mmCIF file of C-alpha atoms and ligand atoms in Angstrom:
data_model
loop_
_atom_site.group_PDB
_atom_site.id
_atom_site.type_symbol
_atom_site.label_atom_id
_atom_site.label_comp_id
_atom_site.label_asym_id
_atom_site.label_seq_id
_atom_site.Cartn_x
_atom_site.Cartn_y
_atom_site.Cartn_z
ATOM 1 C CA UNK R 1 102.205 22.350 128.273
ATOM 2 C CA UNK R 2 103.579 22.449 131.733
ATOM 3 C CA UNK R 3 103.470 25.334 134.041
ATOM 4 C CA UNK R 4 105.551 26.631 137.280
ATOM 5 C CA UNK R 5 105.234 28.599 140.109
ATOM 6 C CA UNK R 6 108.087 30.242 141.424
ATOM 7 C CA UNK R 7 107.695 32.317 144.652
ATOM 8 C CA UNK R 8 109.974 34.813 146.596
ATOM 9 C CA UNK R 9 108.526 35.265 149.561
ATOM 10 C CA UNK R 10 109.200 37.241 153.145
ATOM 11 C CA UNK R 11 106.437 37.233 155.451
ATOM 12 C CA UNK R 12 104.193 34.191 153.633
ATOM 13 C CA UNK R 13 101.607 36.471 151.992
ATOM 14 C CA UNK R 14 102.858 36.109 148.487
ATOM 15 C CA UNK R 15 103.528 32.163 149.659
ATOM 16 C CA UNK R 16 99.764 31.557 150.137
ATOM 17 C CA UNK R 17 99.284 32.962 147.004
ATOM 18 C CA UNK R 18 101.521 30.971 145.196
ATOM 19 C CA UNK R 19 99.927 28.078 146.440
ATOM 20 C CA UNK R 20 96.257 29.014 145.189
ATOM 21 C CA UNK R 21 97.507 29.851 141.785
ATOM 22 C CA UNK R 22 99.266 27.021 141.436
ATOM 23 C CA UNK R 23 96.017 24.630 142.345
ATOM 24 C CA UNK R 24 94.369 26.870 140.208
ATOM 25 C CA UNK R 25 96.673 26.549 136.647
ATOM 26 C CA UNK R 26 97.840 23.005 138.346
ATOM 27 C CA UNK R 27 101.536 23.616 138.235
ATOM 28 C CA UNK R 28 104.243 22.674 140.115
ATOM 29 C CA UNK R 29 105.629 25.004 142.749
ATOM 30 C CA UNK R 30 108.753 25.705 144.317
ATOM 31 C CA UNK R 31 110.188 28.642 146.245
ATOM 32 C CA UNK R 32 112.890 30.865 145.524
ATOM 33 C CA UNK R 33 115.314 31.619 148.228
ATOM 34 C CA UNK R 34 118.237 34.333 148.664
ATOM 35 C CA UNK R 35 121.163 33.509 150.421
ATOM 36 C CA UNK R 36 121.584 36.962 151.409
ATOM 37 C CA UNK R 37 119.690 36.707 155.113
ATOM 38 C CA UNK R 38 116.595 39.228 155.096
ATOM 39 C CA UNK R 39 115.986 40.354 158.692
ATOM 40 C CA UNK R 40 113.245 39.282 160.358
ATOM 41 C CA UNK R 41 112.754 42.851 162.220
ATOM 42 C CA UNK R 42 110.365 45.211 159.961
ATOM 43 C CA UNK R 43 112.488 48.131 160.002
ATOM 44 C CA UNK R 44 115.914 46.090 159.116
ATOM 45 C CA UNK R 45 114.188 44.879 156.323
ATOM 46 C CA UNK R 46 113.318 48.171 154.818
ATOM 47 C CA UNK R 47 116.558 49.124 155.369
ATOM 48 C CA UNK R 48 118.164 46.200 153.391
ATOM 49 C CA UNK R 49 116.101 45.973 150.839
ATOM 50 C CA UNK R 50 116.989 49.900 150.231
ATOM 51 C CA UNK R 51 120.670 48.936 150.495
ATOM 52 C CA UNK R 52 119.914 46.052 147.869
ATOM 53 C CA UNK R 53 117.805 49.125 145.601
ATOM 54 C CA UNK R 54 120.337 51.636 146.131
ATOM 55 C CA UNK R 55 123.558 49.183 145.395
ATOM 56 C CA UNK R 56 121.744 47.610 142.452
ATOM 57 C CA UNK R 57 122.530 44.420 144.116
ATOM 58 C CA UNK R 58 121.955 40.562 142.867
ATOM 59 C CA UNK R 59 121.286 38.686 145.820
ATOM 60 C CA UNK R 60 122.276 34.987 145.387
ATOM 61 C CA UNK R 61 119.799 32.584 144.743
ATOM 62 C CA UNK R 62 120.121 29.609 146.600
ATOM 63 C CA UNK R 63 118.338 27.039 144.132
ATOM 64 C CA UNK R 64 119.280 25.670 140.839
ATOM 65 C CA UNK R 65 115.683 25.454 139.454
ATOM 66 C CA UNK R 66 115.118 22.945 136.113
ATOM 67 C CA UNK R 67 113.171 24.870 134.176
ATOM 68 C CA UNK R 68 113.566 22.808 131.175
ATOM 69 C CA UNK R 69 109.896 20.844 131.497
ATOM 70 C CA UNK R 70 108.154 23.928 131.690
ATOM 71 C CA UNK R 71 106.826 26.571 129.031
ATOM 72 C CA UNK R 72 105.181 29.219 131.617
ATOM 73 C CA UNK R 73 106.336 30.143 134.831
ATOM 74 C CA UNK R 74 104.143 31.888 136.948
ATOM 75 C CA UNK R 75 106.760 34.192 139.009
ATOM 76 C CA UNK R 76 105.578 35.658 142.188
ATOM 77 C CA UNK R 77 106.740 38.413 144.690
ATOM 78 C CA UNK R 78 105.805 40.890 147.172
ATOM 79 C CA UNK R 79 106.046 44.461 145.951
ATOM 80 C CA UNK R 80 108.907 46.403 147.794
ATOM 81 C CA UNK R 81 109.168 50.128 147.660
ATOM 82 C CA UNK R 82 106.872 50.174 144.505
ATOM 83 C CA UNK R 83 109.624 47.719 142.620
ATOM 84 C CA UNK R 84 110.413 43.763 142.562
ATOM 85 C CA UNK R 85 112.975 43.045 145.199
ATOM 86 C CA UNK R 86 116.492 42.600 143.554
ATOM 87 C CA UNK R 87 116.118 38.999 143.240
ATOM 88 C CA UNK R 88 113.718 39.281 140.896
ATOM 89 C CA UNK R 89 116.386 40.824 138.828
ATOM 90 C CA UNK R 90 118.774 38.039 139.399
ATOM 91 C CA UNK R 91 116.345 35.582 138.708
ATOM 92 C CA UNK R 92 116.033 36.570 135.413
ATOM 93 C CA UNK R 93 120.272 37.162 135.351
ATOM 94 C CA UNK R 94 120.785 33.303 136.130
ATOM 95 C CA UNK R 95 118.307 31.515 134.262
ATOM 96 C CA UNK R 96 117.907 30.989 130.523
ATOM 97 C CA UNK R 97 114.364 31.646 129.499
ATOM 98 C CA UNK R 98 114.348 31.556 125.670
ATOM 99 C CA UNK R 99 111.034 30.204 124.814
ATOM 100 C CA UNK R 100 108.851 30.449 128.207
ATOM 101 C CA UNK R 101 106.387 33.045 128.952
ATOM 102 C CA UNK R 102 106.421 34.086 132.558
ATOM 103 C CA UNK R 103 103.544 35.315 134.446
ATOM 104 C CA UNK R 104 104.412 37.617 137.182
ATOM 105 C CA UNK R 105 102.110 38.151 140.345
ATOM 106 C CA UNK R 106 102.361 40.330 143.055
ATOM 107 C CA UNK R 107 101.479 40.720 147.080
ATOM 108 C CA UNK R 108 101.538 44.145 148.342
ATOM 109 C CA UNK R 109 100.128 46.035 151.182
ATOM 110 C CA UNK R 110 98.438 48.621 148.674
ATOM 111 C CA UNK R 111 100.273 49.199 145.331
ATOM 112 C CA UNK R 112 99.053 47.691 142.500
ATOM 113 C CA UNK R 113 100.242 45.585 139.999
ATOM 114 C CA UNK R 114 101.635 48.284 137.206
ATOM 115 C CA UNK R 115 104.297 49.708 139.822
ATOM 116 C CA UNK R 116 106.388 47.112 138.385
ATOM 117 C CA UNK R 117 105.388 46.867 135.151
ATOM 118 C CA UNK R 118 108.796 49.323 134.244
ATOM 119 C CA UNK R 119 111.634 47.436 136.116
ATOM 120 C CA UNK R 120 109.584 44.321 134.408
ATOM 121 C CA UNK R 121 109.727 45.748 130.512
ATOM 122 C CA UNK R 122 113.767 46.213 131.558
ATOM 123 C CA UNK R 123 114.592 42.726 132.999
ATOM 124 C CA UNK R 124 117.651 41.543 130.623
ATOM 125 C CA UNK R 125 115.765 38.626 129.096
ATOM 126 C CA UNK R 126 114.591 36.127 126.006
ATOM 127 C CA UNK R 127 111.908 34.996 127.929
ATOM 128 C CA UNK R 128 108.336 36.830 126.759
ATOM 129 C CA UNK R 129 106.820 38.595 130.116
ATOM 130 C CA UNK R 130 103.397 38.704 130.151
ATOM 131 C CA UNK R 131 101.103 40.905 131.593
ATOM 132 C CA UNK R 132 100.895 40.273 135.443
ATOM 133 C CA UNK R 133 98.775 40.457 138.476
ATOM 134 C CA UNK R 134 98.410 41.549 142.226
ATOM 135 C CA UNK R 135 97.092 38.094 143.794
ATOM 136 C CA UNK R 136 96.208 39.477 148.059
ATOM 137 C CA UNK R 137 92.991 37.891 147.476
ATOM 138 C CA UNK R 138 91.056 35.442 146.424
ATOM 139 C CA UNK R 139 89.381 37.506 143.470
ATOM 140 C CA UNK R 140 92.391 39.396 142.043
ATOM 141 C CA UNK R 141 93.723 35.829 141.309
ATOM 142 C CA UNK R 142 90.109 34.521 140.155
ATOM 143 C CA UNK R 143 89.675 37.387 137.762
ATOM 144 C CA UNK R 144 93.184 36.984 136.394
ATOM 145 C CA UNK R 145 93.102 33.063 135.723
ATOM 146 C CA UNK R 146 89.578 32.749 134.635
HETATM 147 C C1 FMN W 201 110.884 46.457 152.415
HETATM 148 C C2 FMN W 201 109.416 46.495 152.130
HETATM 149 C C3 FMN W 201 108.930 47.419 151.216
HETATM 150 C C4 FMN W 201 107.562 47.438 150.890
HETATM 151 N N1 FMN W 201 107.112 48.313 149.944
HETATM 152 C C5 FMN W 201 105.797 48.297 149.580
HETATM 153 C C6 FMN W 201 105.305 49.176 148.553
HETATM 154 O O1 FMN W 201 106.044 49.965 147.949
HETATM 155 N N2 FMN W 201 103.985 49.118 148.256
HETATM 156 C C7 FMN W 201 103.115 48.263 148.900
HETATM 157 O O2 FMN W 201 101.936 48.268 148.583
HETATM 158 N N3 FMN W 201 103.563 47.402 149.848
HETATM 159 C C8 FMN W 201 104.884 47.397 150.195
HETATM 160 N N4 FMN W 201 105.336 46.514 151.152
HETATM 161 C C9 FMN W 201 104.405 45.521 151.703
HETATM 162 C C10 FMN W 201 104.563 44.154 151.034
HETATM 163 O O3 FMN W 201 104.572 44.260 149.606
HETATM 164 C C11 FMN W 201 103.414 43.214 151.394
HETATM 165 O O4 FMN W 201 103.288 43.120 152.780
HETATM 166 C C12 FMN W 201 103.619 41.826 150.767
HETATM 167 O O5 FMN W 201 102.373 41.170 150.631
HETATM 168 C C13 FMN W 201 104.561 40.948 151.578
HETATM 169 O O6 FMN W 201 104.699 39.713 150.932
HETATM 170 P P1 FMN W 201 105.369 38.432 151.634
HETATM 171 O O7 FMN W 201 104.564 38.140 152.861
HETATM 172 O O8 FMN W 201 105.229 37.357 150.612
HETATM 173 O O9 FMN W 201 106.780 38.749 151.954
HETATM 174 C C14 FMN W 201 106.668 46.511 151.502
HETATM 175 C C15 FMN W 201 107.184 45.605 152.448
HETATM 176 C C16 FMN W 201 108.529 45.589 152.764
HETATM 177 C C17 FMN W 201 109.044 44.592 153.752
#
């Protein structure tokens, strides 16, 4: 059975993650892009992705992923105040994912993985969510694969 990795990332961490896990599980990997711009300035990023939280916002996704190939998708983001970014959310609002099991994995400065194990169990979706991981180093995603 074929697996994905799907990556949102900001500032590379959760990118160079993505990339281990899928060597690892040898998937394919692509990343997931908004077209909402996030600002490159710390604080203006805070702030927007607290606009995005506070708005219950669906940023755009930019790509039309084929997902049909694939049975688990490992789906990765950085945490962002103790939640998945909104497009996480959309994500699972524009693609149909009856039948796959998706792996989520996380970067985050300090918060672990079961912050977003809530807004997780309430993504609308047919897909099966399995339990997830944070992946900032080398042995979170070595004890979660092997
Ligand atoms: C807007 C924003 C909110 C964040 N909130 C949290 C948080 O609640 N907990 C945490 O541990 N790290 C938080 N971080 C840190 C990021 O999760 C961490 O740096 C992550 O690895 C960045 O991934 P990236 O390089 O793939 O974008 C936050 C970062 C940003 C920009």
């Amino acid at each position: 059975m074929k697996s994905i990795v799907i990556y949102f990332t900001q500032s590379g961490t959760t990118k160079n993650a993505a990339e281990k896990i899928a060597s690892k599980t040898n998937s394919k990997i692509v990343e997931m892009t908004s077209k909402d711009d996030y600002p490159g300035d710390f604080d203006d990023l805070v702030a927007k992705a607290k606009e995005q939280i506070d708005n219950d916002e669906r940023p755009t996704i930019n790509e039309d992923f084929d997902l049909s190939d694939y049975q688990t998708i490992y789906l990765g983001f950085p945490i962002w105040y103790r939640q998945p970014p909104m497009i996480i959310h959309s994500f699972f609002d524009k693609f149909d994912l009856k039948d796959k099991s998706i792996i989520p994995f996380i970067t985050s400065a300090s918060s672990g993985f079961s912050v977003c194990t809530p807004y997780l169990n309430n993504m609308k979706t047919n897909a099966k969510i399995k339990d997830g991981f944070r992946s900032n180093s080398d042995l979170e995603i070595k004890n979660a694969l092997n």
